[in-house]
Amino acid sequence: MDQLSATLLSAPVLFFVLGALAAAARSDLSVPETIAKAMSLYLMAAIGLKGGVEVAKAGVGPELVSALAAGLVLSATIPFLIAPVLARFGRLDRTNSGAVAAHYGSVSVVTFVTASQVYGANGFAIAGFMVAVLAMMETPAILSGLFIARREKGTLFSRELLREVLFNGSVVLLLGSFAIGMVIGEEGFEPISPVFTAGFTGVLCLFLLDMGLIAMRRILKTRALTLRLAMLAIVFPIFNGTIGVLFGSAIGLDAPSAAALGILAASASYIAVPAAMRLSLPQADAGLYLAMSLGVTFPFNIVIGIPLFRWLAEILGGAL
Amino acid sequence: MDQLSATLLSAPVLFFVLGALAAAARSDLSVPETIAKAMSLYLMAAIGLKGGVEVAKAGVGPELVSALAAGLVLSATIPFLIAPVLARFGRLDRTNSGAVAAHYGSVSVVTFVTASQVYGANGFAIAGFMVAVLAMMETPAILSGLFIARREKGTLFSRELLREVLFNGSVVLLLGSFAIGMVIGEEGFEPISPVFTAGFTGVLCLFLLDMGLIAMRRILKTRALTLRLAMLAIVFPIFNGTIGVLFGSAIGLDAPSAAALGILAASASYIAVPAAMRLSLPQADAGLYLAMSLGVTFPFNIVIGIPLFRWLAEILGGAL
Amino acid sequence: MDQLSATLLSAPVLFFVLGALAAAARSDLSVPETIAKAMSLYLMAAIGLKGGVEVAKAGVGPELVSALAAGLVLSATIPFLIAPVLARFGRLDRTNSGAVAAHYGSVSVVTFVTASQVYGANGFAIAGFMVAVLAMMETPAILSGLFIARREKGTLFSRELLREVLFNGSVVLLLGSFAIGMVIGEEGFEPISPVFTAGFTGVLCLFLLDMGLIAMRRILKTRALTLRLAMLAIVFPIFNGTIGVLFGSAIGLDAPSAAALGILAASASYIAVPAAMRLSLPQADAGLYLAMSLGVTFPFNIVIGIPLFRWLAEILGGAL
Amino acid sequence: MIKMTERERIEVLVDAPLAPQLARLALQAGITGHTLIRTDSGQGHSGEWSEDLISGATAKYLFLTVANSESATRFLDSLEPLLESHGLVVLRSIVDVIRPERF
Amino acid sequence: MIKMTERERIEVLVDAPLAPQLARLALQAGITGHTLIRTDSGQGHSGEWSEDLISGATAKYLFLTVANSESATRFLDSLEPLLESHGLVVLRSIVDVIRPERF
Amino acid sequence: MIKMTERERIEVLVDAPLAPQLARLALQAGITGHTLIRTDSGQGHSGEWSEDLISGATAKYLFLTVANSESATRFLDSLEPLLESHGLVVLRSIVDVIRPERF
Ligand SMILES: Nc1ncnc2c1ncn2[C@@H]1O[C@H](COP(=O)(O)O)[C@@H](O)[C@H]1O
Ligand SMILES: Nc1ncnc2c1ncn2[C@@H]1O[C@H](COP(=O)(O)O)[C@@H](O)[C@H]1O
Ligand SMILES: Nc1ncnc2c1ncn2[C@@H]1O[C@H](COP(=O)(O)O)[C@@H](O)[C@H]1O
Ligand code: NA
Ligand code: NA
Ligand code: NA
């Protein structure tokens, strides 16, 4: 797997590793929280814009619709697939099973963004419309997770929650930038391209530096993460990602986009879903789901998942 | 008006609209306050530098002096023109009339910056020295507004206020960067041009995204804004902007710079003046003047005012 | 000294002066603290990366090892050289002598960064490996300063302090980015070069604007700075910097790198060391050491030291 | 000398996403005003937390409200069902206020 | 056991641009120390506010000062003219302090 | 009506780099919980400070902890050696808490 070293030796991933090492050495290096939030907004706007501009150029075919449908199905279904494993093998109660499962149904924007940068730098370009799939997959899993957690209890969804699901900040920004990209097209994108294209990889480096710090500190601080759950946090991305790649290949996506669907399925949310869970399932243990999604699954995907699902998608692409 | 669609379909304005829509849908999308402040500092430094570099290149003619004088007169006079309307038609007491009037005499840096970007992208370039006029117009209106509000009461101006008026942060940064631009000239600007020129439009997009969120939330939250006052918040920019364009054309500015003087006159402050009013007229209703300037006039200018005053300036330019 | 005007009229230095003037006029201009921290992280990552990429290109010779040794000796020794002067001429007690001395043994990253930008823009390029020397010099002085302050008292170093010294945030970031630069080389640096190279000087301008504000406010607010101490804050950089240049020339560094070693020796820390002193010598007067290092020595080096040590290194380079 | 009157000061340490819910409960108890104060980090039985997370899901606010005794009691009672599930820390003390009619 | 002495704790919720004025009034009342604490948002009779505005004009601080009874009373009295115009929320309570000579 | 019990509220204004040390002392005194609150700026005998410095060395936090009387006293006693050297401001007051077994 030559892609493994290509991934591992790219600047963004190296900065992630640097952050993790610094945190492991208990260094006091840290990125202010508002800066991290700003970089995350920037990355979402940039990836949305670029996707929209590409779609404006290439047009949308029927694969957009099937990819969106695939994303919806994956996000809504994955929680039901893995919740029983969390309960039985992971020994979690129903509330925590539902909360963790919601994270794995949803997606990590930065994992997608890193994959798109790493793949793109090696001539393996994800289709622009996959950004819409990314946005589509953010929130359905929240509803599935809540359904699992409180099957027989009273009201499932408060008004705040519905708003969180429908008009979640990252969903709005991703889809909004995507739409703006489609409206302005290549020509209108040119004056903002220095910020949103040329600046992209550099900002991603700094953001991943912070993610490395946060992920490692999360692991070091956690009390709730058992060995069983840590194992699941590695098994889930492999399992879900494989389903994603297979699904993507089956509906006729090209290899890079099928790999991207794998990345999306494999990744776990650590922004939209934790906030929704604090709101709707406050009894669930935040330390637990963040340790799994941010502390284990995120690093695994950045370092292993990205080359792995490319490799799988290329094999399938050849096979089909 | 083809410029209307050129304005409306430019990336910065589309991001403004995205922000407004997100806020209207009660999305939780938000830009951290310190990031907004940083972008605002960046935009002021950039516009100042570029103005200064241009003046270094083109030299200053007599129109700089007359433009500065025009700006001073407009900023100091507009509050007196509109305060009676606020009191009679708007039914405000004298304190609130003075406070609101001060906002309309002063200017909005971002409205100017957006106009300069939108005009420039369409080959209608505002002269560099208009940045100095922008800085000149920031604070005289504060004194006029206070004079209106407390005509017969004791001391008009405290020491803090005078410092606020003379050494206000944005005035200092605008004029300082302008001076630095004049000193370093085109050659010295080259190494910093990737940040201050190439980055400009992209940062403006993100800033306007935030302004859209803030403006719309301001409108949704306001209790003080009556229908009459909302109408005035649209009539004032049209009236003041028209005066500005006429004045600019009369003193011999070229069409883009006359349009810019219109934009300056039409725009209302939401940074320097509110802070000064909290300090010197704490009884005035902050919810009210921010709703008018930020909630109504700012969006109106971004979407309608910018193309409107260009159109007016071009007609007058042809006529004179 | 033509370099003096080249330094003084460069954009970064002019922004520093603008900040200082604004603070002197008691303007309310300010840069949010988190933004300053973010820019400082950015500058360290950028300088580290560029140093590493250069070393990857040019290879490391024996001068890296001797330069590192020289840096270590300077950082550990300078506190012992100047502490007696602080005690006798400066009239400080032992605690404060040790605390201030530690600052002068350590280094200011931004002074180095500014020198490297100013020198580079005038074709006087510091060798890439000097970044490693910069990192090397950050923390040994902390141990020397503490040794001076509490020679006969119980435990010298707590566990927190040792971690602060070994894994200090800026040391980790500088060395980490340096290593990443060496790994990715020129080719891997290309996609991130728009952020880390093209953006560098512009960000430095904004950062120095803030440093000007902070340095001048520090001076205006200080109560502890006597005339004698202010004089020392100018004598020390001249003295230490001269030693640094001589040392650098003696071990065979080329003129720009010898000048850089002078800058490092001349500069005083205002990030790593103050934090360590609050932790380990809380009785020392923070107002005092910050006034000296940040309020006097930093501006002196930016404006005078940078051209001075270049001039000295060029003379010595010709003489040797 | 300025006249001051006793009121109750209620402080609740609350997860950021739940703060609006507290504001609503306070309103229902007849308390019109509150102020949210930022916290930075902390430690308790459920471990350490700090604001360093990009989601903001684990950030906490100190919810401060001053009210008369009846409203305060109503508010505290309405918090009861949330106490366990939301891990709230609730403090009450006595303060003197000026212009008591406001609270 | 460490010795503690009673002092008065005064807290004033104040608009950011007005905080320096409070510090001056406190000094005039003979109080040398104070601390400003950041707030995030709030709600009162005049509606909601939050720090989300780029001007900072609507941000608020909690001005905290501890003082002996005489200084505190002088300070509170000097606030009287500002109460209405500046919409201040003023709280007073009793605290025990160490090293009472400082306050 | 919800049952409340008296506890002691200890607040310490502390330099940012020293906050972890306080947390350790609190733990040693048997106090498991605390919250750090951000401050912005202040003024005292040793002059003004504000968070405007890039090193964070002069930033301060308000360290807040609620504890029973014995633990609180142990904690305050353990602060004694730091009082002078670290320039701490220490406040104690009484609060009512819910679920007293937590504190
Ligand atoms: N009862 C209260 N408890 C705590 N804070 C309050 C209270 N009433 C008002 N405030 C704060 O004071 C601000 C101004 O109050 P008002 O003048 O009533 O709008 C509000 O936005 C709150 O932040
Ligand atoms: N009386 C007081 N009330 C509130 N905070 C105080 C008081 N005195 C001192 N402080 C805070 O403690 C810090 C250090 O005080 P000092 O040691 O007197 O300089 C000050 O900068 C204030 O933030
Ligand atoms: N005794 C205490 N004093 C102050 N804050 C506390 C205390 N106990 C808990 N907290 C705060 O409440 C949060 C949750 O507490 P816990 O539910 O015990 O984990 C902690 O992280 C602290 O921020
Ligand atoms: Na997923
Ligand atoms: Na105007
Ligand atoms: Na040095």
PDB file of N, CA, C and O in Angstrom, chain B residues 190-206:
ATOM      1  N   GLU B 190       4.326  44.769  -2.303  1.00  0.00           N
ATOM      2  CA  GLU B 190       4.345  43.464  -2.966  1.00  0.00           C
ATOM      3  C   GLU B 190       4.411  42.267  -2.011  1.00  0.00           C
ATOM      4  O   GLU B 190       3.589  41.350  -2.120  1.00  0.00           O
ATOM      5  N   PRO B 191       5.360  42.243  -1.060  1.00  0.00           N
ATOM      6  CA  PRO B 191       5.415  41.055  -0.197  1.00  0.00           C
ATOM      7  C   PRO B 191       4.178  40.843   0.665  1.00  0.00           C
ATOM      8  O   PRO B 191       3.917  39.722   1.108  1.00  0.00           O
ATOM      9  N   ILE B 192       3.418  41.896   0.960  1.00  0.00           N
ATOM     10  CA  ILE B 192       2.232  41.698   1.785  1.00  0.00           C
ATOM     11  C   ILE B 192       0.958  41.631   0.956  1.00  0.00           C
ATOM     12  O   ILE B 192      -0.130  41.439   1.493  1.00  0.00           O
ATOM     13  N   SER B 193       1.124  41.744  -0.355  1.00  0.00           N
ATOM     14  CA  SER B 193      -0.068  41.754  -1.200  1.00  0.00           C
ATOM     15  C   SER B 193      -0.811  40.413  -1.204  1.00  0.00           C
ATOM     16  O   SER B 193      -2.042  40.400  -1.328  1.00  0.00           O
ATOM     17  N   PRO B 194      -0.139  39.244  -1.041  1.00  0.00           N
ATOM     18  CA  PRO B 194      -0.939  38.010  -0.985  1.00  0.00           C
ATOM     19  C   PRO B 194      -1.964  38.047   0.140  1.00  0.00           C
ATOM     20  O   PRO B 194      -3.094  37.589  -0.021  1.00  0.00           O
ATOM     21  N   VAL B 195      -1.582  38.595   1.277  1.00  0.00           N
ATOM     22  CA  VAL B 195      -2.541  38.654   2.379  1.00  0.00           C
ATOM     23  C   VAL B 195      -3.574  39.744   2.147  1.00  0.00           C
ATOM     24  O   VAL B 195      -4.774  39.516   2.294  1.00  0.00           O
ATOM     25  N   PHE B 196      -3.111  40.940   1.749  1.00  0.00           N
ATOM     26  CA  PHE B 196      -4.038  42.073   1.749  1.00  0.00           C
ATOM     27  C   PHE B 196      -4.799  42.270   0.441  1.00  0.00           C
ATOM     28  O   PHE B 196      -5.815  42.940   0.425  1.00  0.00           O
ATOM     29  N   THR B 197      -4.302  41.701  -0.662  1.00  0.00           N
ATOM     30  CA  THR B 197      -5.071  41.811  -1.900  1.00  0.00           C
ATOM     31  C   THR B 197      -5.724  40.483  -2.248  1.00  0.00           C
ATOM     32  O   THR B 197      -6.942  40.389  -2.352  1.00  0.00           O
ATOM     33  N   ALA B 198      -4.897  39.439  -2.399  1.00  0.00           N
ATOM     34  CA  ALA B 198      -5.457  38.155  -2.815  1.00  0.00           C
ATOM     35  C   ALA B 198      -6.477  37.633  -1.796  1.00  0.00           C
ATOM     36  O   ALA B 198      -7.487  37.040  -2.159  1.00  0.00           O
ATOM     37  N   GLY B 199      -6.214  37.869  -0.528  1.00  0.00           N
ATOM     38  CA  GLY B 199      -7.110  37.339   0.493  1.00  0.00           C
ATOM     39  C   GLY B 199      -8.377  38.142   0.697  1.00  0.00           C
ATOM     40  O   GLY B 199      -9.314  37.680   1.341  1.00  0.00           O
ATOM     41  N   PHE B 200      -8.405  39.349   0.133  1.00  0.00           N
ATOM     42  CA  PHE B 200      -9.440  40.309   0.492  1.00  0.00           C
ATOM     43  C   PHE B 200     -10.876  39.809   0.265  1.00  0.00           C
ATOM     44  O   PHE B 200     -11.702  39.813   1.187  1.00  0.00           O
ATOM     45  N   THR B 201     -11.178  39.400  -0.940  1.00  0.00           N
ATOM     46  CA  THR B 201     -12.567  39.053  -1.254  1.00  0.00           C
ATOM     47  C   THR B 201     -13.036  37.833  -0.464  1.00  0.00           C
ATOM     48  O   THR B 201     -14.188  37.770  -0.023  1.00  0.00           O
ATOM     49  N   GLY B 202     -12.135  36.872  -0.288  1.00  0.00           N
ATOM     50  CA  GLY B 202     -12.514  35.680   0.479  1.00  0.00           C
ATOM     51  C   GLY B 202     -12.865  36.015   1.922  1.00  0.00           C
ATOM     52  O   GLY B 202     -13.868  35.546   2.463  1.00  0.00           O
ATOM     53  N   VAL B 203     -12.031  36.843   2.538  1.00  0.00           N
ATOM     54  CA  VAL B 203     -12.323  37.232   3.917  1.00  0.00           C
ATOM     55  C   VAL B 203     -13.624  38.028   3.971  1.00  0.00           C
ATOM     56  O   VAL B 203     -14.439  37.851   4.882  1.00  0.00           O
ATOM     57  N   LEU B 204     -13.809  38.889   2.980  1.00  0.00           N
ATOM     58  CA  LEU B 204     -15.050  39.666   2.941  1.00  0.00           C
ATOM     59  C   LEU B 204     -16.270  38.741   2.905  1.00  0.00           C
ATOM     60  O   LEU B 204     -17.293  39.011   3.552  1.00  0.00           O
ATOM     61  N   CYS B 205     -16.180  37.645   2.163  1.00  0.00           N
ATOM     62  CA  CYS B 205     -17.284  36.679   2.120  1.00  0.00           C
ATOM     63  C   CYS B 205     -17.618  36.172   3.521  1.00  0.00           C
ATOM     64  O   CYS B 205     -18.781  36.166   3.936  1.00  0.00           O
ATOM     65  N   LEU B 206     -16.585  35.724   4.240  1.00  0.00           N
ATOM     66  CA  LEU B 206     -16.830  35.159   5.571  1.00  0.00           C
ATOM     67  C   LEU B 206     -17.350  36.234   6.521  1.00  0.00           C
ATOM     68  O   LEU B 206     -18.208  35.983   7.368  1.00  0.00           O
TER      69      LEU B 206
END
